[in-house]
Amino acid sequence: MTKTGFVIANLFRKKTRTVLTLLSVVMAFVLFGLLQSLNMVFSAGADFVGATRLVTQSRVSFTQSLPMRMVPEMDATPGVQHVMYQQWFGAVFRDDPQIFAFAVDPQRLHAVYPEWVMPEENWKAFTDTRTGMIAGRELSKKYGWKVGDKIPMQSNIFPQKNGSKDWTFDLVGIYDGKDEEWQRNTAGGMYINHAYFSEASLFGGGLGGIFVLKLDKPELAQSVATAVDKRYENSADETKTQTEKDFQVGFVKQLGDIGLIVRWILFAVFFTLLLVVGNTMAQSVRERIPELAVLKTLGFSDGSVLGFVLAETFALCAIGGLVGLAIATALGALVQKFAGAMLPLAIDWRVWMAGLVAIVLLSLAVGLLPALRARRLKIVDALAGR
């Protein structure tokens, strides 16, 4: 029997215990892969590479709206092709607050987001209809909306000038996405005409919310972001310009310190795993004390015995860890496919490198003490059962 075969045979001598321990390691590394990827998303710095659109918000918070007077100034910024403003409306339909509704200029929306597909007559109707609104295909399908319907809506932020938070809009178009990813993003979105919103709302008429800048060339993203923010530096309306991806990550961060939460979950997972695998290895060595003594009697050195135990621990952690990371990679791709840019979860080489380091450290942490015990084992005492 080879040394590798000897290690594997010892590892699976108690098959039920080993399989259950392996499953624990696999699940721990599935969580590690997904959570580590999520942690990297929330801790990553701004990345302007390949960006075709930028989002400009108030430096204080995206909840603080920027004034409309900034629109022509941003239009004139070198490298900017189109500028769109959108004001969060806070829409509630029936009892569903999960509707992403924005007040926009229809023509600017069409220019900045060509990914939204809709017949030109519907775009024109959206521009010409004072109370017009357009809704995503999936959202319309969810509620059975059809073009021509009058949609009653409430705003949890903006009342009308008469004090009522009840609004009514005319559905003049249903937009779709240009591909499968954008089509999934039609599940919760709708747009209303900013001109009507500005005229009818009690406050907020002169506010543009945030601005979306469509660029001439992706390589200009960094310079455009710097130019915009520098223009409003030390003013009453300081700005923060970033890519769409970074803006969406910042939006989710409003829920709390996601990175800290993820790190504490990982700590709890691996502390528990340390106890489970450590107990398995300690029990395995205790059961094989006479066998380890026989190995030493046959001429195996103390270092060889220590190596056998460490190799067994490493094999257990490596098999479970690699399988877990592989499953996490598949799940991450699935999540990204359905969540799209809202949750850019990708298990890349950085997560795998962190996982390999974790496998090595876990192997040493749970295997070193049992291995040292096996190394210090005295043949006479072991065979005598002392």
Short mmCIF file of N, CA, C and O in Angstrom, two decimals, residues 271-359:
data_model
loop_
_atom_site.label_atom_id
_atom_site.label_comp_id
_atom_site.label_asym_id
_atom_site.label_seq_id
_atom_site.Cartn_x
_atom_site.Cartn_y
_atom_site.Cartn_z
N PHE A 271 -15.34 28.99 13.26
CA PHE A 271 -15.12 28.58 14.66
C PHE A 271 -15.85 27.27 14.93
O PHE A 271 -15.30 26.35 15.55
N THR A 272 -17.08 27.18 14.45
CA THR A 272 -17.85 25.94 14.61
C THR A 272 -17.18 24.79 13.86
O THR A 272 -17.07 23.67 14.37
N LEU A 273 -16.71 25.08 12.64
CA LEU A 273 -16.02 24.05 11.85
C LEU A 273 -14.74 23.58 12.53
O LEU A 273 -14.41 22.40 12.50
N LEU A 274 -14.05 24.51 13.16
CA LEU A 274 -12.83 24.17 13.88
C LEU A 274 -13.12 23.15 14.98
O LEU A 274 -12.37 22.17 15.16
N LEU A 275 -14.22 23.36 15.69
CA LEU A 275 -14.57 22.43 16.76
C LEU A 275 -14.97 21.06 16.20
O LEU A 275 -14.57 20.02 16.72
N VAL A 276 -15.75 21.07 15.10
CA VAL A 276 -16.24 19.81 14.53
C VAL A 276 -15.10 18.97 13.98
O VAL A 276 -14.94 17.78 14.32
N VAL A 277 -14.28 19.57 13.12
CA VAL A 277 -13.18 18.82 12.50
C VAL A 277 -12.11 18.49 13.52
O VAL A 277 -11.52 17.39 13.49
N GLY A 278 -11.84 19.42 14.44
CA GLY A 278 -10.85 19.15 15.48
C GLY A 278 -11.24 17.97 16.35
O GLY A 278 -10.41 17.12 16.68
N ASN A 279 -12.52 17.89 16.70
CA ASN A 279 -13.00 16.76 17.49
C ASN A 279 -12.88 15.45 16.72
O ASN A 279 -12.49 14.41 17.27
N THR A 280 -13.19 15.50 15.41
CA THR A 280 -13.08 14.30 14.58
C THR A 280 -11.65 13.79 14.54
O THR A 280 -11.39 12.58 14.71
N MET A 281 -10.69 14.68 14.33
CA MET A 281 -9.29 14.26 14.23
C MET A 281 -8.75 13.79 15.59
O MET A 281 -8.01 12.80 15.67
N ALA A 282 -9.12 14.48 16.65
CA ALA A 282 -8.65 14.06 17.98
C ALA A 282 -9.18 12.67 18.33
O ALA A 282 -8.45 11.82 18.84
N GLN A 283 -10.46 12.42 18.02
CA GLN A 283 -11.05 11.12 18.29
C GLN A 283 -10.41 10.04 17.42
O GLN A 283 -10.16 8.91 17.87
N SER A 284 -10.11 10.37 16.17
CA SER A 284 -9.49 9.41 15.27
C SER A 284 -8.12 8.99 15.77
O SER A 284 -7.77 7.80 15.72
N VAL A 285 -7.35 9.95 16.26
CA VAL A 285 -6.01 9.62 16.77
C VAL A 285 -6.10 8.79 18.04
O VAL A 285 -5.35 7.83 18.24
N ARG A 286 -7.05 9.14 18.93
CA ARG A 286 -7.22 8.37 20.17
C ARG A 286 -7.54 6.91 19.87
O ARG A 286 -7.04 6.00 20.53
N GLU A 287 -8.39 6.68 18.87
CA GLU A 287 -8.78 5.31 18.52
C GLU A 287 -7.63 4.51 17.92
O GLU A 287 -7.64 3.28 17.98
N ARG A 288 -6.63 5.19 17.37
CA ARG A 288 -5.57 4.48 16.65
C ARG A 288 -4.24 4.52 17.37
O ARG A 288 -3.20 4.28 16.76
N ILE A 289 -4.25 4.80 18.67
CA ILE A 289 -2.99 4.86 19.41
C ILE A 289 -2.20 3.56 19.30
O ILE A 289 -0.99 3.57 19.01
N PRO A 290 -2.82 2.39 19.49
CA PRO A 290 -2.04 1.14 19.32
C PRO A 290 -1.48 0.98 17.91
O PRO A 290 -0.35 0.51 17.73
N GLU A 291 -2.26 1.37 16.89
CA GLU A 291 -1.79 1.25 15.52
C GLU A 291 -0.61 2.18 15.26
O GLU A 291 0.34 1.81 14.55
N LEU A 292 -0.67 3.39 15.81
CA LEU A 292 0.44 4.32 15.64
C LEU A 292 1.69 3.79 16.32
O LEU A 292 2.82 3.95 15.82
N ALA A 293 1.51 3.13 17.48
CA ALA A 293 2.65 2.52 18.16
C ALA A 293 3.26 1.41 17.31
O ALA A 293 4.49 1.25 17.24
N VAL A 294 2.42 0.62 16.64
CA VAL A 294 2.92 -0.45 15.76
C VAL A 294 3.72 0.14 14.61
O VAL A 294 4.77 -0.40 14.22
N LEU A 295 3.23 1.27 14.05
CA LEU A 295 3.98 1.94 12.97
C LEU A 295 5.38 2.32 13.44
O LEU A 295 6.37 2.11 12.73
N LYS A 296 5.47 2.87 14.65
CA LYS A 296 6.78 3.24 15.17
C LYS A 296 7.64 2.00 15.42
O LYS A 296 8.86 2.01 15.20
N THR A 297 6.99 0.91 15.85
CA THR A 297 7.73 -0.34 16.07
C THR A 297 8.31 -0.86 14.76
O THR A 297 9.42 -1.41 14.72
N LEU A 298 7.58 -0.67 13.67
CA LEU A 298 8.03 -1.13 12.35
C LEU A 298 9.11 -0.24 11.75
O LEU A 298 9.62 -0.54 10.66
N GLY A 299 9.44 0.87 12.43
CA GLY A 299 10.54 1.70 11.95
C GLY A 299 10.16 3.06 11.43
O GLY A 299 11.02 3.82 10.99
N PHE A 300 8.87 3.40 11.45
CA PHE A 300 8.47 4.74 11.01
C PHE A 300 8.90 5.75 12.07
O PHE A 300 8.72 5.54 13.27
N SER A 301 9.48 6.85 11.63
CA SER A 301 9.98 7.87 12.55
C SER A 301 8.83 8.68 13.14
O SER A 301 7.69 8.62 12.67
N ASP A 302 9.18 9.44 14.20
CA ASP A 302 8.17 10.31 14.80
C ASP A 302 7.64 11.32 13.77
O ASP A 302 6.46 11.63 13.72
N GLY A 303 8.55 11.83 12.93
CA GLY A 303 8.15 12.79 11.90
C GLY A 303 7.21 12.18 10.87
O GLY A 303 6.28 12.83 10.39
N SER A 304 7.42 10.91 10.54
CA SER A 304 6.55 10.24 9.57
C SER A 304 5.13 10.09 10.13
O SER A 304 4.14 10.31 9.42
N VAL A 305 5.03 9.72 11.39
CA VAL A 305 3.72 9.57 12.03
C VAL A 305 3.01 10.91 12.08
O VAL A 305 1.80 11.01 11.80
N LEU A 306 3.76 11.96 12.44
CA LEU A 306 3.19 13.30 12.46
C LEU A 306 2.68 13.67 11.06
O LEU A 306 1.59 14.23 10.89
N GLY A 307 3.46 13.34 10.03
CA GLY A 307 3.08 13.65 8.66
C GLY A 307 1.83 12.91 8.23
O GLY A 307 0.98 13.47 7.51
N PHE A 308 1.68 11.64 8.67
CA PHE A 308 0.48 10.88 8.31
C PHE A 308 -0.78 11.56 8.85
O PHE A 308 -1.79 11.67 8.15
N VAL A 309 -0.72 12.00 10.11
CA VAL A 309 -1.90 12.61 10.73
C VAL A 309 -2.21 13.95 10.07
O VAL A 309 -3.38 14.26 9.78
N LEU A 310 -1.16 14.76 9.80
CA LEU A 310 -1.39 16.04 9.14
C LEU A 310 -1.94 15.85 7.72
O LEU A 310 -2.81 16.59 7.27
N ALA A 311 -1.40 14.83 7.03
CA ALA A 311 -1.87 14.56 5.66
C ALA A 311 -3.34 14.14 5.67
O ALA A 311 -4.12 14.52 4.78
N GLU A 312 -3.72 13.36 6.67
CA GLU A 312 -5.12 12.94 6.79
C GLU A 312 -6.02 14.14 7.02
O GLU A 312 -7.10 14.26 6.41
N THR A 313 -5.57 15.06 7.89
CA THR A 313 -6.35 16.27 8.16
C THR A 313 -6.45 17.14 6.91
O THR A 313 -7.52 17.66 6.57
N PHE A 314 -5.32 17.30 6.22
CA PHE A 314 -5.31 18.13 5.02
C PHE A 314 -6.22 17.53 3.94
O PHE A 314 -6.93 18.26 3.24
N ALA A 315 -6.20 16.20 3.80
CA ALA A 315 -7.05 15.55 2.80
C ALA A 315 -8.52 15.81 3.11
O ALA A 315 -9.32 16.11 2.21
N LEU A 316 -8.89 15.71 4.38
CA LEU A 316 -10.28 15.95 4.79
C LEU A 316 -10.71 17.38 4.47
O LEU A 316 -11.77 17.61 3.87
N CYS A 317 -9.86 18.34 4.85
CA CYS A 317 -10.20 19.75 4.63
C CYS A 317 -10.14 20.11 3.14
O CYS A 317 -10.96 20.90 2.66
N ALA A 318 -9.17 19.53 2.41
CA ALA A 318 -9.01 19.87 1.00
C ALA A 318 -10.18 19.34 0.17
O ALA A 318 -10.72 20.05 -0.68
N ILE A 319 -10.57 18.08 0.42
CA ILE A 319 -11.70 17.51 -0.34
C ILE A 319 -12.96 18.33 -0.09
O ILE A 319 -13.65 18.77 -1.02
N GLY A 320 -13.28 18.56 1.18
CA GLY A 320 -14.48 19.33 1.52
C GLY A 320 -14.40 20.76 1.03
O GLY A 320 -15.38 21.31 0.51
N GLY A 321 -13.22 21.40 1.19
CA GLY A 321 -13.06 22.79 0.80
C GLY A 321 -13.19 23.01 -0.70
O GLY A 321 -13.88 23.92 -1.15
N LEU A 322 -12.53 22.15 -1.49
CA LEU A 322 -12.58 22.30 -2.94
C LEU A 322 -13.98 22.03 -3.49
O LEU A 322 -14.45 22.73 -4.39
N VAL A 323 -14.63 21.02 -2.95
CA VAL A 323 -16.02 20.74 -3.37
C VAL A 323 -16.92 21.92 -3.00
O VAL A 323 -17.76 22.35 -3.80
N GLY A 324 -16.74 22.45 -1.80
CA GLY A 324 -17.55 23.58 -1.35
C GLY A 324 -17.34 24.82 -2.21
O GLY A 324 -18.30 25.50 -2.58
N LEU A 325 -16.08 25.11 -2.56
CA LEU A 325 -15.80 26.27 -3.41
C LEU A 325 -16.37 26.09 -4.81
O LEU A 325 -16.85 27.05 -5.44
N ALA A 326 -16.33 24.85 -5.32
CA ALA A 326 -16.90 24.58 -6.64
C ALA A 326 -18.42 24.81 -6.64
O ALA A 326 -18.98 25.41 -7.56
N ILE A 327 -19.08 24.34 -5.59
CA ILE A 327 -20.53 24.56 -5.47
C ILE A 327 -20.83 26.05 -5.33
O ILE A 327 -21.77 26.57 -5.95
N ALA A 328 -20.01 26.76 -4.54
CA ALA A 328 -20.21 28.21 -4.36
C ALA A 328 -20.05 28.94 -5.68
O ALA A 328 -20.78 29.90 -5.97
N THR A 329 -19.08 28.51 -6.51
CA THR A 329 -18.88 29.14 -7.81
C THR A 329 -20.11 28.99 -8.70
O THR A 329 -20.55 29.94 -9.36
N ALA A 330 -20.68 27.78 -8.70
CA ALA A 330 -21.88 27.54 -9.50
C ALA A 330 -23.07 28.36 -8.98
O ALA A 330 -23.81 28.97 -9.75
N LEU A 331 -23.22 28.40 -7.65
CA LEU A 331 -24.32 29.18 -7.07
C LEU A 331 -24.14 30.67 -7.31
O LEU A 331 -25.10 31.40 -7.58
N GLY A 332 -22.88 31.14 -7.23
CA GLY A 332 -22.61 32.55 -7.48
C GLY A 332 -22.98 32.95 -8.90
O GLY A 332 -23.56 34.02 -9.13
N ALA A 333 -22.64 32.08 -9.86
CA ALA A 333 -22.99 32.36 -11.26
C ALA A 333 -24.50 32.39 -11.44
O ALA A 333 -25.04 33.23 -12.19
N LEU A 334 -25.20 31.51 -10.72
CA LEU A 334 -26.66 31.47 -10.82
C LEU A 334 -27.28 32.73 -10.23
O LEU A 334 -28.20 33.33 -10.81
N VAL A 335 -26.76 33.17 -9.07
CA VAL A 335 -27.27 34.38 -8.43
C VAL A 335 -27.04 35.59 -9.33
O VAL A 335 -27.92 36.43 -9.52
N GLN A 336 -25.83 35.68 -9.90
CA GLN A 336 -25.52 36.82 -10.76
C GLN A 336 -26.39 36.82 -12.02
O GLN A 336 -26.80 37.87 -12.51
N LYS A 337 -26.69 35.62 -12.52
CA LYS A 337 -27.52 35.53 -13.72
C LYS A 337 -28.91 36.12 -13.48
O LYS A 337 -29.45 36.84 -14.32
N PHE A 338 -29.48 35.84 -12.30
CA PHE A 338 -30.84 36.30 -12.03
C PHE A 338 -30.88 37.68 -11.39
O PHE A 338 -31.83 38.42 -11.59
N ALA A 339 -29.83 38.03 -10.63
CA ALA A 339 -29.83 39.34 -9.96
C ALA A 339 -29.24 40.43 -10.84
O ALA A 339 -29.54 41.61 -10.66
N GLY A 340 -28.38 40.05 -11.78
CA GLY A 340 -27.76 41.01 -12.68
C GLY A 340 -26.89 42.00 -11.92
O GLY A 340 -26.20 41.66 -10.97
N ALA A 341 -26.94 43.26 -12.36
CA ALA A 341 -26.08 44.28 -11.77
C ALA A 341 -26.48 44.65 -10.35
O ALA A 341 -25.70 45.25 -9.62
N MET A 342 -27.69 44.27 -9.93
CA MET A 342 -28.11 44.58 -8.57
C MET A 342 -27.27 43.84 -7.54
O MET A 342 -27.07 44.31 -6.43
N LEU A 343 -26.76 42.68 -7.90
CA LEU A 343 -25.90 41.92 -6.99
C LEU A 343 -24.82 41.23 -7.82
O LEU A 343 -24.94 40.07 -8.19
N PRO A 344 -23.74 41.97 -8.12
CA PRO A 344 -22.69 41.42 -8.98
C PRO A 344 -21.83 40.41 -8.24
O PRO A 344 -20.66 40.64 -7.92
N LEU A 345 -22.39 39.26 -7.96
CA LEU A 345 -21.72 38.23 -7.17
C LEU A 345 -20.95 37.31 -8.11
O LEU A 345 -21.53 36.63 -8.95
N ALA A 346 -19.64 37.29 -7.97
CA ALA A 346 -18.82 36.43 -8.83
C ALA A 346 -17.72 35.79 -7.99
O ALA A 346 -16.97 36.48 -7.30
N ILE A 347 -17.64 34.46 -8.05
CA ILE A 347 -16.58 33.74 -7.33
C ILE A 347 -15.37 33.68 -8.25
O ILE A 347 -15.26 32.81 -9.11
N ASP A 348 -14.46 34.63 -8.12
CA ASP A 348 -13.31 34.71 -9.01
C ASP A 348 -12.07 34.12 -8.36
O ASP A 348 -12.13 33.50 -7.28
N TRP A 349 -10.92 34.32 -9.00
CA TRP A 349 -9.67 33.73 -8.53
C TRP A 349 -9.29 34.24 -7.14
O TRP A 349 -8.64 33.52 -6.36
N ARG A 350 -9.70 35.46 -6.80
CA ARG A 350 -9.36 36.00 -5.48
C ARG A 350 -10.07 35.22 -4.37
O ARG A 350 -9.48 34.95 -3.31
N VAL A 351 -11.32 34.85 -4.63
CA VAL A 351 -12.05 34.05 -3.64
C VAL A 351 -11.42 32.66 -3.53
O VAL A 351 -11.28 32.12 -2.42
N TRP A 352 -11.04 32.08 -4.67
CA TRP A 352 -10.40 30.77 -4.64
C TRP A 352 -9.06 30.81 -3.91
O TRP A 352 -8.75 29.88 -3.14
N MET A 353 -8.28 31.85 -4.11
CA MET A 353 -7.00 31.97 -3.39
C MET A 353 -7.24 32.08 -1.89
O MET A 353 -6.55 31.45 -1.09
N ALA A 354 -8.23 32.89 -1.50
CA ALA A 354 -8.57 33.01 -0.08
C ALA A 354 -9.05 31.67 0.46
O ALA A 354 -8.74 31.29 1.60
N GLY A 355 -9.80 30.92 -0.36
CA GLY A 355 -10.28 29.61 0.06
C GLY A 355 -9.15 28.61 0.26
O GLY A 355 -9.15 27.83 1.22
N LEU A 356 -8.16 28.63 -0.65
CA LEU A 356 -7.01 27.73 -0.51
C LEU A 356 -6.21 28.05 0.75
O LEU A 356 -5.75 27.13 1.45
N VAL A 357 -6.04 29.33 1.01
CA VAL A 357 -5.35 29.73 2.25
C VAL A 357 -6.13 29.25 3.46
O VAL A 357 -5.56 28.74 4.45
N ALA A 358 -7.47 29.39 3.40
CA ALA A 358 -8.32 28.94 4.51
C ALA A 358 -8.21 27.43 4.72
O ALA A 358 -8.21 26.95 5.86
N ILE A 359 -8.11 26.67 3.63
CA ILE A 359 -7.97 25.21 3.74
C ILE A 359 -6.68 24.86 4.46
O ILE A 359 -6.66 24.01 5.37
#
